[in-house]
Amino acid sequence: MTSLVVAEHDNIEINPATLHLVTAARACASAVHLLVAGCNARSAADAAARIAGVEKVILADGASLGEGLAENLAAQVLAIAADYSHILFAATSNGKSVAPRVAAQLDVTQISEIIRVAGDDTFERPIYAGNAVATVKSGDPIKVITVRITAFEPAQALGGNAGVAHIAAVADTGLSCFVRREVSKSDRPDLTAAPMVVAGGRGLASTENFSNVLLPLADKLGAALGASRAAVDAGYAPNDWQIGQTGKVVAPQLYIAVGISGAIQHLAGMKDSKVIVAINKDGEAPIFGVADYGLEADLFTAVPELVVALSEAP
Amino acid sequence: MKILVPVKRVLDYNVKARVRPDGSGVDLANAKMSMNPFDEIAVEEAVRLKEKGLANEIVAVSCGTTGSQETLRTALAIGADRAVLVQTDADLQPLAVAKLLKALVDRERPMLTILGKQAIDGDAGQTGQMLAALAGLPQATFASEVRIDGDLLEVTREVDTGRETLRMRLPAIVTTDLRLNEPRFVTLPNVMKARKKPIDIVTPADLGVDTAVRLRTINVAEPPVRGAGVKVPDVATLVEMLRHEARIL
């Protein structure tokens, strides 16, 4: 049995999510191959070949794969799918768009957002926004899977020495075309990979307060910035900051929730963080139910105080 | 232009899911059921397109038990013109639903099919993409903006790195994200009107679709509970704890 990992990358570098995928793939099958489908993606493929535990890297390089269009990427995976027992995608916006297309065309079920591999055909996955965990068993010959990245440790980025095999890129299906991408520019660590996350909720009350109150704390810690759905809906923070059932799932070493009440759907996205700190003036807020350290206080005084306290020597 | 809007009946989003003690699933007996919130956004978007004169008929469809008629009535009250219930008591999984919808797409020939990006019960997030693949149609997932110009569709999507815009020719499949729109409140007169709108009932057999379960659920359990920690009195104590107890700073 061999697993195929569909790498997340930007043609130059491998996205850290891929390292977690490799760990999940090794739990499914003894051998792991990794597909890098992109355009001018040679350096991403070379980086993939150095990941410990990867036996072979397959590089499909062509214009049709440059923008990650789901229809073309699915066709590329389908071109080699028959050789594999498991095909794993990250549960990212890309992976979630492509994996179901692959599964449907193989006429197999897809197993979404697994958090544990219990056997080569048995997996655990959260349902009902993480309020229940289902153990599911697939009877299909090929298991098409999306993986909740935070549930698996990353493989070593270095130490492997896989060969890179080239295959022809699929022709453009012509079904959809890329128009533009508005990437939120930031020097901060990536939200899903950052060891520390500072997240703000509706309690911040404005975009200005996100910059004036939350930003200095994130800067002090070198943390990524996140937000609750309420804060994003209110326009205080951009959509790609959203943490929760329908946004990003994070599990950093330290998660500081500021002015976040802790709706079920938000908790689903952060409750696997190692240490959770909550700062909220409502002592009854559900966020305190999962916080290791809760501070019942007005965030507008507590957060600046915290920034000062962190600047002082221990 | 005709728009098809698949909707799912799910446990109401305000109700906490209770796991059955025997591990066989989530207890839905006597629980409040509602339309999947993402599907409600899909119905609203279809109605707005019709109000702009870009569509002339909206067909809502649901796959499930007779109880799903209630969900279809909600879609009709928001503004769908007619509905189709694919009636079955079977446990339907996304691949089976996608096949049923594919059969309806072949029958109804909609220019646009718009549905939620995921249902808040199974959290699978597969049906729209599977339907697109089976029907050989382009897809735009996680839509936050939908623009139609003739037979061209432009969709802005919420993706992990920010926003992305795709263009495709209709017919196409769109899945909705949270910020596409805010669904309207259903008014009583519209509820009354919806009662007179037709619901056509078909079965999976009528559509020639095998809905056999492919992914067997062995067990459903409560997630591990994360215990509450301590409340600290002030910022100084918090920093002290983070440094010396949690050793995180």
Coordinates of C-alpha atoms in Angstrom, one line a residue:
Chain A
M1 CA 0.0 0.0 0.0
T2 CA 1.2 3.5 -0.9
S3 CA -0.2 6.8 0.1
L4 CA -0.1 9.8 -2.1
V5 CA 0.2 13.2 -0.5
V6 CA -1.0 16.2 -2.6
A7 CA 1.5 18.9 -1.5
E8 CA 0.5 22.4 -0.6
H9 CA 3.0 24.8 -2.0
D10 CA 3.5 28.1 -3.8
N11 CA 5.8 26.7 -6.5
I12 CA 8.8 27.9 -4.6
E13 CA 8.4 26.5 -1.1
I14 CA 6.5 23.7 0.5
N15 CA 3.7 24.9 2.8
P16 CA 4.3 23.6 6.3
A17 CA 0.8 21.9 6.1
T18 CA 2.5 19.3 3.8
L19 CA 4.8 18.2 6.6
H20 CA 1.8 17.3 8.8
L21 CA 0.2 15.5 5.8
V22 CA 3.2 13.3 5.5
T23 CA 2.8 12.2 9.1
A24 CA -0.8 11.3 8.5
A25 CA 0.1 9.5 5.2
R26 CA 2.7 7.4 7.0
A27 CA 0.1 6.3 9.5
C28 CA -2.1 5.1 6.6
A29 CA 0.4 3.2 4.5
S30 CA 4.1 2.1 4.6
A31 CA 5.2 4.1 1.6
V32 CA 4.5 7.8 0.9
H33 CA 4.7 9.5 -2.5
L34 CA 4.2 13.2 -2.8
L35 CA 2.7 15.0 -5.7
V36 CA 3.8 18.6 -6.5
A37 CA 1.5 20.0 -9.1
G38 CA 2.4 23.5 -10.1
C39 CA 4.0 25.8 -12.6
N40 CA 7.8 26.3 -12.5
A41 CA 7.6 24.4 -9.3
R42 CA 11.0 22.7 -9.5
S43 CA 12.3 24.3 -6.2
A44 CA 9.1 23.2 -4.4
A45 CA 9.7 19.7 -5.6
D46 CA 13.3 19.7 -4.5
A47 CA 12.2 20.9 -1.1
A48 CA 9.6 18.1 -1.0
A49 CA 12.3 15.5 -1.8
R50 CA 14.1 16.5 1.4
I51 CA 11.1 15.8 3.7
A52 CA 11.9 12.8 5.9
G53 CA 9.8 9.7 5.2
V54 CA 8.9 10.6 1.5
E55 CA 9.9 7.8 -0.9
K56 CA 9.3 9.6 -4.1
V57 CA 8.3 13.0 -5.4
I58 CA 6.2 13.3 -8.5
L59 CA 6.4 16.7 -10.2
A60 CA 3.7 17.7 -12.7
D61 CA 4.8 21.1 -14.0
G62 CA 2.7 23.1 -16.5
A63 CA 0.7 26.3 -17.0
S64 CA -2.6 24.5 -16.3
L65 CA -1.5 24.0 -12.7
G66 CA -0.1 27.5 -12.0
E67 CA -3.1 29.0 -10.2
G68 CA -4.3 25.9 -8.4
L69 CA -7.6 25.7 -10.2
A70 CA -9.6 22.9 -8.6
E71 CA -10.8 21.3 -11.9
N72 CA -7.2 21.0 -13.3
L73 CA -5.6 19.9 -10.1
A74 CA -8.3 17.2 -9.6
A75 CA -7.6 16.0 -13.2
Q76 CA -3.9 15.8 -12.4
V77 CA -4.4 13.7 -9.2
L78 CA -6.8 11.5 -11.1
A79 CA -4.2 10.8 -13.7
I80 CA -2.1 8.9 -11.1
A81 CA -4.8 8.0 -8.5
A82 CA -5.1 4.3 -9.5
D83 CA -1.6 3.6 -8.1
Y84 CA -2.5 4.5 -4.5
S85 CA -4.4 3.1 -1.6
H86 CA -4.8 6.5 0.1
I87 CA -4.8 10.1 -1.3
L88 CA -4.4 12.8 1.3
F89 CA -5.1 16.5 1.0
A90 CA -4.7 19.2 3.6
A91 CA -8.1 20.5 4.9
T92 CA -7.2 23.9 3.6
S93 CA -9.3 26.0 1.1
N94 CA -7.4 24.3 -1.7
G95 CA -7.5 20.8 -0.4
K96 CA -11.2 21.0 0.4
S97 CA -12.0 22.3 -3.1
V98 CA -10.2 19.6 -4.9
A99 CA -10.5 16.4 -2.8
P100 CA -14.3 15.9 -3.3
R101 CA -13.9 16.2 -7.1
V102 CA -11.3 13.5 -7.0
A103 CA -13.4 11.2 -4.8
A104 CA -16.5 11.7 -6.9
Q105 CA -14.7 10.8 -10.1
L106 CA -13.2 7.7 -8.5
D107 CA -16.7 6.9 -7.3
V108 CA -15.4 6.6 -3.7
T109 CA -16.5 8.4 -0.6
Q110 CA -14.3 11.1 0.8
I111 CA -13.3 11.2 4.5
S112 CA -13.2 14.8 5.7
E113 CA -10.8 16.4 8.2
I114 CA -9.5 13.3 9.9
I115 CA -7.9 13.9 13.3
R116 CA -6.6 10.3 13.8
V117 CA -5.7 7.3 11.7
A118 CA -7.0 4.2 13.7
G119 CA -6.2 1.7 10.9
D120 CA -5.7 1.7 7.2
D121 CA -9.5 2.0 6.6
T122 CA -10.6 3.5 9.9
F123 CA -10.4 7.2 10.9
E124 CA -11.6 9.6 13.5
R125 CA -13.2 12.9 12.5
P126 CA -15.0 15.7 14.3
I127 CA -18.7 16.3 13.5
Y128 CA -21.2 18.9 14.7
A129 CA -18.5 21.5 15.1
G130 CA -16.4 19.3 17.2
N131 CA -19.2 18.5 19.7
A132 CA -18.8 14.8 18.7
V133 CA -16.1 12.6 17.3
A134 CA -17.1 9.9 14.8
T135 CA -15.0 6.8 14.0
V136 CA -15.6 5.9 10.4
K137 CA -14.6 2.9 8.3
S138 CA -14.3 3.1 4.5
G139 CA -15.0 0.1 2.3
D140 CA -13.7 1.8 -0.8
P141 CA -10.5 0.6 -2.5
I142 CA -9.0 4.1 -2.5
K143 CA -9.4 6.3 0.5
V144 CA -9.6 10.0 -0.4
I145 CA -8.9 12.0 2.7
T146 CA -8.6 15.6 3.9
V147 CA -6.5 16.0 7.0
R148 CA -6.9 18.4 9.9
I149 CA -3.4 19.6 10.0
T150 CA -3.2 20.5 13.7
A151 CA -4.0 17.0 14.7
F152 CA -0.8 15.5 13.3
E153 CA 2.8 16.4 14.2
P154 CA 4.9 17.7 11.3
A155 CA 7.4 15.4 9.6
Q156 CA 11.1 16.6 9.5
A157 CA 11.5 19.0 6.7
L158 CA 15.0 17.8 6.2
G159 CA 16.7 14.4 6.2
G160 CA 14.9 12.7 3.3
N161 CA 16.5 12.0 -0.1
A162 CA 13.6 11.1 -2.4
G163 CA 14.0 11.0 -6.2
V164 CA 11.9 13.5 -8.3
A165 CA 10.0 11.9 -11.2
H166 CA 8.5 14.1 -13.8
I167 CA 5.1 13.5 -15.3
A168 CA 3.2 15.4 -17.9
A169 CA 0.9 18.2 -16.7
V170 CA -2.7 17.7 -17.6
A171 CA -4.2 19.9 -20.3
D172 CA -6.3 22.9 -19.1
T173 CA -9.8 21.7 -18.6
G174 CA -10.9 25.2 -19.6
L175 CA -13.8 25.0 -17.0
S176 CA -12.7 28.0 -14.9
C177 CA -10.1 30.7 -15.1
F178 CA -8.2 32.6 -12.6
V179 CA -8.9 36.4 -12.4
R180 CA -7.1 37.8 -9.4
R181 CA -5.9 37.1 -5.9
E182 CA -6.0 39.6 -3.0
V183 CA -3.4 38.3 -0.6
S184 CA -3.5 39.8 2.8
K185 CA 0.1 41.1 3.1
S186 CA 1.7 40.5 6.5
D187 CA 5.1 40.0 8.0
R188 CA 3.5 38.0 10.8
P189 CA 3.7 34.2 11.1
D190 CA 1.1 32.2 9.2
L191 CA -1.9 31.8 11.4
T192 CA -2.2 28.0 11.1
A193 CA 1.5 27.4 11.7
A194 CA 2.3 30.1 14.3
P195 CA 3.4 28.9 17.8
M196 CA 1.5 31.8 19.3
V197 CA -1.8 33.4 18.3
V198 CA -3.5 36.5 19.6
A199 CA -7.1 36.6 18.6
G200 CA -9.7 39.3 19.0
G201 CA -13.5 39.3 19.2
R202 CA -16.4 41.6 19.0
G203 CA -15.2 43.1 22.3
L204 CA -12.5 45.0 20.4
A205 CA -15.3 47.0 18.9
S206 CA -13.5 48.5 15.9
T207 CA -10.8 47.9 13.3
E208 CA -8.7 50.7 15.0
N209 CA -8.8 48.8 18.3
F210 CA -7.5 45.7 16.5
S211 CA -4.5 47.8 15.4
N212 CA -4.1 49.9 18.5
V213 CA -4.7 47.3 21.2
L214 CA -4.2 43.8 19.8
L215 CA -1.3 44.5 17.4
P216 CA 1.2 45.7 20.0
L217 CA 0.5 42.4 22.0
A218 CA 1.0 40.3 18.9
D219 CA 4.2 42.2 18.0
K220 CA 5.6 41.8 21.5
L221 CA 5.1 38.0 21.3
G222 CA 5.8 37.6 17.6
A223 CA 2.4 36.0 17.4
A224 CA 0.0 35.6 14.5
L225 CA -3.3 37.5 14.6
G226 CA -6.7 35.9 14.5
A227 CA -10.3 36.9 15.0
S228 CA -13.7 35.4 15.9
R229 CA -16.4 35.1 13.3
A230 CA -18.3 38.0 15.1
A231 CA -15.3 40.3 14.6
V232 CA -14.9 39.4 11.0
D233 CA -18.6 39.7 10.3
A234 CA -18.5 43.1 11.9
G235 CA -15.7 44.1 9.5
Y236 CA -13.1 44.6 12.3
A237 CA -10.7 42.0 10.8
P238 CA -10.2 40.4 7.4
N239 CA -11.8 37.0 6.5
D240 CA -8.6 35.1 6.5
W241 CA -8.1 35.8 10.2
Q242 CA -11.3 33.9 11.1
I243 CA -10.7 31.0 13.6
G244 CA -13.5 28.4 14.1
Q245 CA -15.6 25.7 12.6
T246 CA -16.0 27.5 9.4
G247 CA -12.7 29.4 9.4
K248 CA -9.2 28.2 10.3
V249 CA -8.4 25.6 12.9
V250 CA -5.4 26.4 15.0
A251 CA -3.5 24.6 17.8
P252 CA -0.6 26.9 18.8
Q253 CA 1.5 26.6 22.0
L254 CA -0.2 29.7 23.3
Y255 CA -3.6 31.1 22.3
I256 CA -4.7 34.5 23.8
A257 CA -8.4 35.2 23.3
V258 CA -9.2 38.8 23.8
G259 CA -12.8 40.0 24.0
I260 CA -14.0 36.7 22.6
S261 CA -17.0 35.2 24.3
G262 CA -16.3 31.7 23.0
A263 CA -19.2 30.5 20.9
I264 CA -19.2 26.8 20.2
Q265 CA -18.1 27.3 16.6
H266 CA -15.1 29.4 17.7
L267 CA -14.0 26.9 20.3
A268 CA -14.1 24.2 17.6
G269 CA -11.2 26.1 15.9
M270 CA -8.9 26.6 18.9
K271 CA -9.6 24.3 21.8
D272 CA -6.7 22.0 20.9
S273 CA -4.2 24.9 21.7
K274 CA -1.7 23.9 24.3
V275 CA -2.2 26.9 26.6
I276 CA -5.3 29.1 26.4
V277 CA -5.5 32.5 27.9
A278 CA -8.8 34.4 28.0
I279 CA -9.2 38.1 28.7
N280 CA -12.9 39.1 28.9
K281 CA -14.9 41.5 31.1
D282 CA -17.8 39.0 31.2
G283 CA -17.0 36.5 33.9
E284 CA -19.7 34.2 32.6
A285 CA -18.3 34.0 29.0
P286 CA -18.0 30.4 27.8
I287 CA -14.4 31.0 26.8
F288 CA -13.4 30.8 30.5
G289 CA -14.7 27.1 30.3
V290 CA -11.7 26.1 28.2
A291 CA -9.1 28.7 29.3
D292 CA -6.1 27.6 31.3
Y293 CA -5.7 31.1 32.6
G294 CA -8.7 33.5 32.7
L295 CA -8.5 37.1 33.4
E296 CA -11.8 38.8 34.0
A297 CA -11.0 42.4 33.1
D298 CA -11.6 45.2 30.7
L299 CA -9.4 44.4 27.7
F300 CA -8.7 48.0 27.0
T301 CA -6.7 48.3 30.2
A302 CA -5.6 44.7 30.6
V303 CA -4.0 44.2 27.2
P304 CA -1.8 47.4 27.3
E305 CA -0.8 46.4 30.8
L306 CA 0.1 42.9 29.5
V307 CA 2.3 44.5 26.8
V308 CA 4.2 46.5 29.5
A309 CA 4.5 43.5 31.8
L310 CA 5.9 41.3 29.0
S311 CA 8.6 44.0 28.3
E312 CA 9.9 43.8 31.9
A313 CA 12.5 41.3 32.7
P314 CA 11.2 38.1 34.4
Chain B
M1 CA -32.3 31.6 -16.1
K2 CA -33.1 28.8 -13.7
I3 CA -31.4 28.4 -10.4
L4 CA -31.3 25.1 -8.4
V5 CA -30.8 25.4 -4.6
P6 CA -30.2 22.2 -2.7
V7 CA -31.0 22.6 1.1
K8 CA -30.4 20.3 4.0
R9 CA -32.4 19.8 7.2
V10 CA -30.1 19.8 10.2
L11 CA -30.0 20.1 13.9
D12 CA -30.7 23.8 14.6
Y13 CA -27.4 25.7 15.0
N14 CA -28.4 26.9 18.5
V15 CA -28.9 23.4 19.8
K16 CA -26.0 21.6 21.3
A17 CA -25.5 18.1 19.8
R18 CA -26.0 15.3 22.4
V19 CA -24.2 12.0 21.7
R20 CA -26.3 8.9 22.3
P21 CA -24.9 6.9 25.2
D22 CA -24.6 3.8 23.0
G23 CA -22.2 5.6 20.7
S24 CA -24.6 5.1 17.7
G25 CA -24.8 8.8 16.8
V26 CA -26.2 12.1 17.8
D27 CA -29.6 12.1 19.4
L28 CA -32.0 14.0 17.1
A29 CA -35.3 12.8 18.8
N30 CA -37.5 15.8 19.5
A31 CA -34.7 18.2 18.7
K32 CA -35.3 21.4 16.9
M33 CA -34.4 21.1 13.2
S34 CA -33.7 23.9 10.8
M35 CA -32.3 24.6 7.4
N36 CA -28.5 24.4 7.3
P37 CA -27.4 28.0 7.7
F38 CA -25.1 28.0 4.7
D39 CA -28.0 26.7 2.5
E40 CA -30.1 29.6 3.8
I41 CA -27.5 31.9 2.4
A42 CA -27.7 30.0 -0.9
V43 CA -31.5 30.5 -1.1
E44 CA -31.1 34.2 -0.2
E45 CA -28.5 34.6 -2.9
A46 CA -30.8 32.9 -5.5
V47 CA -33.7 35.2 -4.5
R48 CA -31.5 38.3 -4.8
L49 CA -30.4 37.2 -8.3
K50 CA -34.1 36.8 -9.2
E51 CA -34.9 40.2 -7.7
K52 CA -32.2 41.7 -9.9
G53 CA -33.8 40.2 -12.9
L54 CA -31.0 37.8 -13.5
A55 CA -33.0 34.7 -12.8
N56 CA -36.6 33.8 -13.5
E57 CA -37.1 30.5 -11.6
I58 CA -35.7 29.1 -8.3
V59 CA -36.1 25.4 -7.6
A60 CA -35.3 24.3 -4.1
V61 CA -34.4 20.6 -3.6
S62 CA -33.8 18.5 -0.5
C63 CA -32.8 14.9 -0.1
G64 CA -34.1 13.1 3.0
T65 CA -37.2 12.1 5.0
T66 CA -40.6 13.7 4.8
G67 CA -39.4 16.1 7.6
S68 CA -37.4 17.8 4.9
Q69 CA -40.6 19.2 3.5
E70 CA -40.5 21.7 6.3
T71 CA -37.1 22.9 5.2
L72 CA -38.3 23.2 1.6
R73 CA -41.3 25.3 2.9
T74 CA -38.7 27.6 4.5
A75 CA -36.9 27.9 1.1
L76 CA -40.2 28.6 -0.6
A77 CA -41.0 31.3 2.0
I78 CA -37.7 33.0 1.4
G79 CA -38.6 33.1 -2.3
A80 CA -38.0 29.9 -4.1
D81 CA -40.8 29.2 -6.7
R82 CA -41.2 25.5 -6.4
A83 CA -39.5 22.5 -4.7
V84 CA -38.4 18.9 -5.2
L85 CA -38.1 16.4 -2.3
V86 CA -36.0 13.4 -3.0
Q87 CA -37.7 11.3 -0.3
T88 CA -35.8 8.5 1.4
D89 CA -35.3 7.3 5.0
A90 CA -31.8 6.1 4.1
D91 CA -28.7 7.5 5.7
L92 CA -27.5 9.7 2.9
Q93 CA -23.8 10.5 2.5
P94 CA -22.4 13.3 0.4
L95 CA -21.5 11.1 -2.6
A96 CA -25.1 9.8 -2.7
V97 CA -26.5 13.3 -2.4
A98 CA -24.2 14.5 -5.2
K99 CA -25.5 11.7 -7.4
L100 CA -29.1 12.5 -6.7
L101 CA -28.5 16.2 -7.4
K102 CA -26.6 15.3 -10.6
A103 CA -29.8 13.4 -11.7
L104 CA -31.9 16.5 -10.9
V105 CA -29.4 18.8 -12.7
D106 CA -29.8 16.6 -15.8
R107 CA -33.6 16.8 -15.5
E108 CA -34.0 20.5 -14.5
R109 CA -31.0 21.9 -16.5
P110 CA -30.4 24.9 -14.2
M111 CA -27.8 27.5 -15.3
L112 CA -26.6 27.9 -11.7
T113 CA -26.7 25.5 -8.7
I114 CA -25.9 27.3 -5.5
L115 CA -25.6 25.4 -2.2
G116 CA -23.9 25.7 1.2
K117 CA -20.2 25.0 1.5
Q118 CA -20.9 22.5 4.3
A119 CA -23.7 21.3 6.4
I120 CA -23.2 21.9 10.1
D121 CA -24.1 18.3 11.1
G122 CA -21.6 16.1 9.2
D123 CA -19.2 19.0 8.5
A124 CA -18.1 17.1 5.4
G125 CA -18.0 20.0 2.9
Q126 CA -18.1 17.7 -0.2
T127 CA -21.5 17.8 -1.9
G128 CA -21.0 20.9 -4.2
Q129 CA -17.6 19.9 -5.4
M130 CA -18.8 16.3 -6.0
L131 CA -21.8 17.5 -7.9
A132 CA -19.6 19.7 -10.1
A133 CA -17.3 16.8 -10.8
L134 CA -20.1 14.4 -11.7
A135 CA -21.8 16.9 -13.9
G136 CA -18.6 18.0 -15.5
L137 CA -19.2 21.6 -14.5
P138 CA -16.9 24.3 -13.2
Q139 CA -17.1 25.1 -9.5
A140 CA -16.5 28.1 -7.2
T141 CA -16.4 27.2 -3.6
F142 CA -16.6 29.5 -0.5
A143 CA -18.2 32.3 -2.4
S144 CA -18.4 35.8 -0.8
E145 CA -19.5 37.6 -3.9
V146 CA -21.3 36.4 -7.0
R147 CA -21.6 38.4 -10.2
I148 CA -23.4 37.3 -13.4
D149 CA -22.9 39.0 -16.8
G150 CA -24.7 37.1 -19.6
D151 CA -23.5 33.6 -19.4
L152 CA -20.4 34.5 -17.5
L153 CA -20.1 34.0 -13.8
E154 CA -17.5 35.8 -11.7
V155 CA -17.1 34.6 -8.1
T156 CA -14.9 36.0 -5.3
R157 CA -14.0 33.3 -2.8
E158 CA -12.8 33.4 0.7
V159 CA -9.5 31.4 0.7
D160 CA -6.8 30.8 3.4
T161 CA -4.6 33.5 2.0
G162 CA -7.3 36.2 1.5
R163 CA -9.6 36.5 -1.4
E164 CA -9.5 35.0 -4.9
T165 CA -11.7 35.7 -7.9
L166 CA -12.5 33.1 -10.6
R167 CA -14.4 33.4 -13.8
M168 CA -16.4 30.7 -15.5
R169 CA -19.1 30.1 -18.1
L170 CA -22.5 29.0 -16.9
P171 CA -23.8 26.5 -16.1
A172 CA -21.7 26.2 -12.9
I173 CA -21.8 25.2 -9.3
V174 CA -21.3 27.7 -6.4
T175 CA -20.9 27.0 -2.7
T176 CA -21.6 29.7 -0.3
D177 CA -19.5 31.1 2.5
L178 CA -20.7 33.1 5.5
R179 CA -20.3 36.6 4.2
L180 CA -22.1 36.2 0.8
N181 CA -25.2 37.8 2.3
E182 CA -27.4 38.0 5.3
P183 CA -30.6 36.0 4.8
R184 CA -33.8 37.9 5.3
F185 CA -36.3 37.1 8.0
V186 CA -39.2 35.1 6.7
T187 CA -42.5 37.1 7.0
L188 CA -45.8 35.5 7.9
P189 CA -47.5 36.5 4.5
N190 CA -44.6 34.7 2.7
V191 CA -45.0 31.7 4.9
M192 CA -48.7 31.6 3.9
K193 CA -47.8 32.0 0.3
A194 CA -45.2 29.2 0.5
R195 CA -47.9 26.8 1.6
K196 CA -49.5 27.1 -1.9
K197 CA -46.3 26.5 -3.8
P198 CA -45.8 23.0 -5.2
I199 CA -43.4 20.4 -3.8
D200 CA -42.8 17.5 -6.2
I201 CA -41.8 14.2 -4.6
V202 CA -39.5 11.7 -6.2
T203 CA -37.4 8.8 -4.8
P204 CA -33.8 7.8 -5.4
A205 CA -35.1 4.9 -7.4
D206 CA -37.0 7.2 -9.7
L207 CA -33.7 9.0 -10.3
G208 CA -31.8 5.7 -10.8
V209 CA -29.4 6.4 -7.9
D210 CA -28.0 3.8 -5.5
T211 CA -27.7 5.5 -2.1
A212 CA -25.9 2.6 -0.3
V213 CA -23.8 3.7 2.7
R214 CA -20.1 3.7 1.7
L215 CA -18.6 5.0 4.9
R216 CA -19.7 3.1 7.9
T217 CA -19.9 5.0 11.3
I218 CA -18.5 2.6 13.9
N219 CA -18.8 4.9 16.9
V220 CA -19.7 8.4 17.9
A221 CA -18.3 9.8 21.1
E222 CA -18.1 13.0 23.1
P223 CA -14.8 14.8 22.4
P224 CA -12.3 14.8 25.2
V225 CA -13.3 17.5 27.7
R226 CA -10.8 20.3 28.2
G227 CA -11.1 21.3 31.9
A228 CA -11.4 24.9 32.9
G229 CA -8.2 26.3 34.4
V230 CA -7.9 29.0 36.9
K231 CA -9.0 32.6 37.0
V232 CA -6.1 35.0 37.7
P233 CA -6.7 38.3 39.6
D234 CA -4.5 40.6 37.5
V235 CA -2.1 40.9 34.7
A236 CA 1.0 40.5 36.9
T237 CA -0.2 37.1 38.1
L238 CA -1.1 36.1 34.5
V239 CA 2.5 36.8 33.3
E240 CA 3.9 35.1 36.4
M241 CA 1.8 32.0 35.6
L242 CA 2.7 31.9 31.9
R243 CA 6.4 32.3 32.8
H244 CA 6.7 29.9 35.7
E245 CA 3.8 27.5 35.6
A246 CA 3.0 27.1 31.9
R247 CA 6.7 28.0 31.0
I248 CA 5.4 29.3 27.8
L249 CA 7.2 32.7 27.8

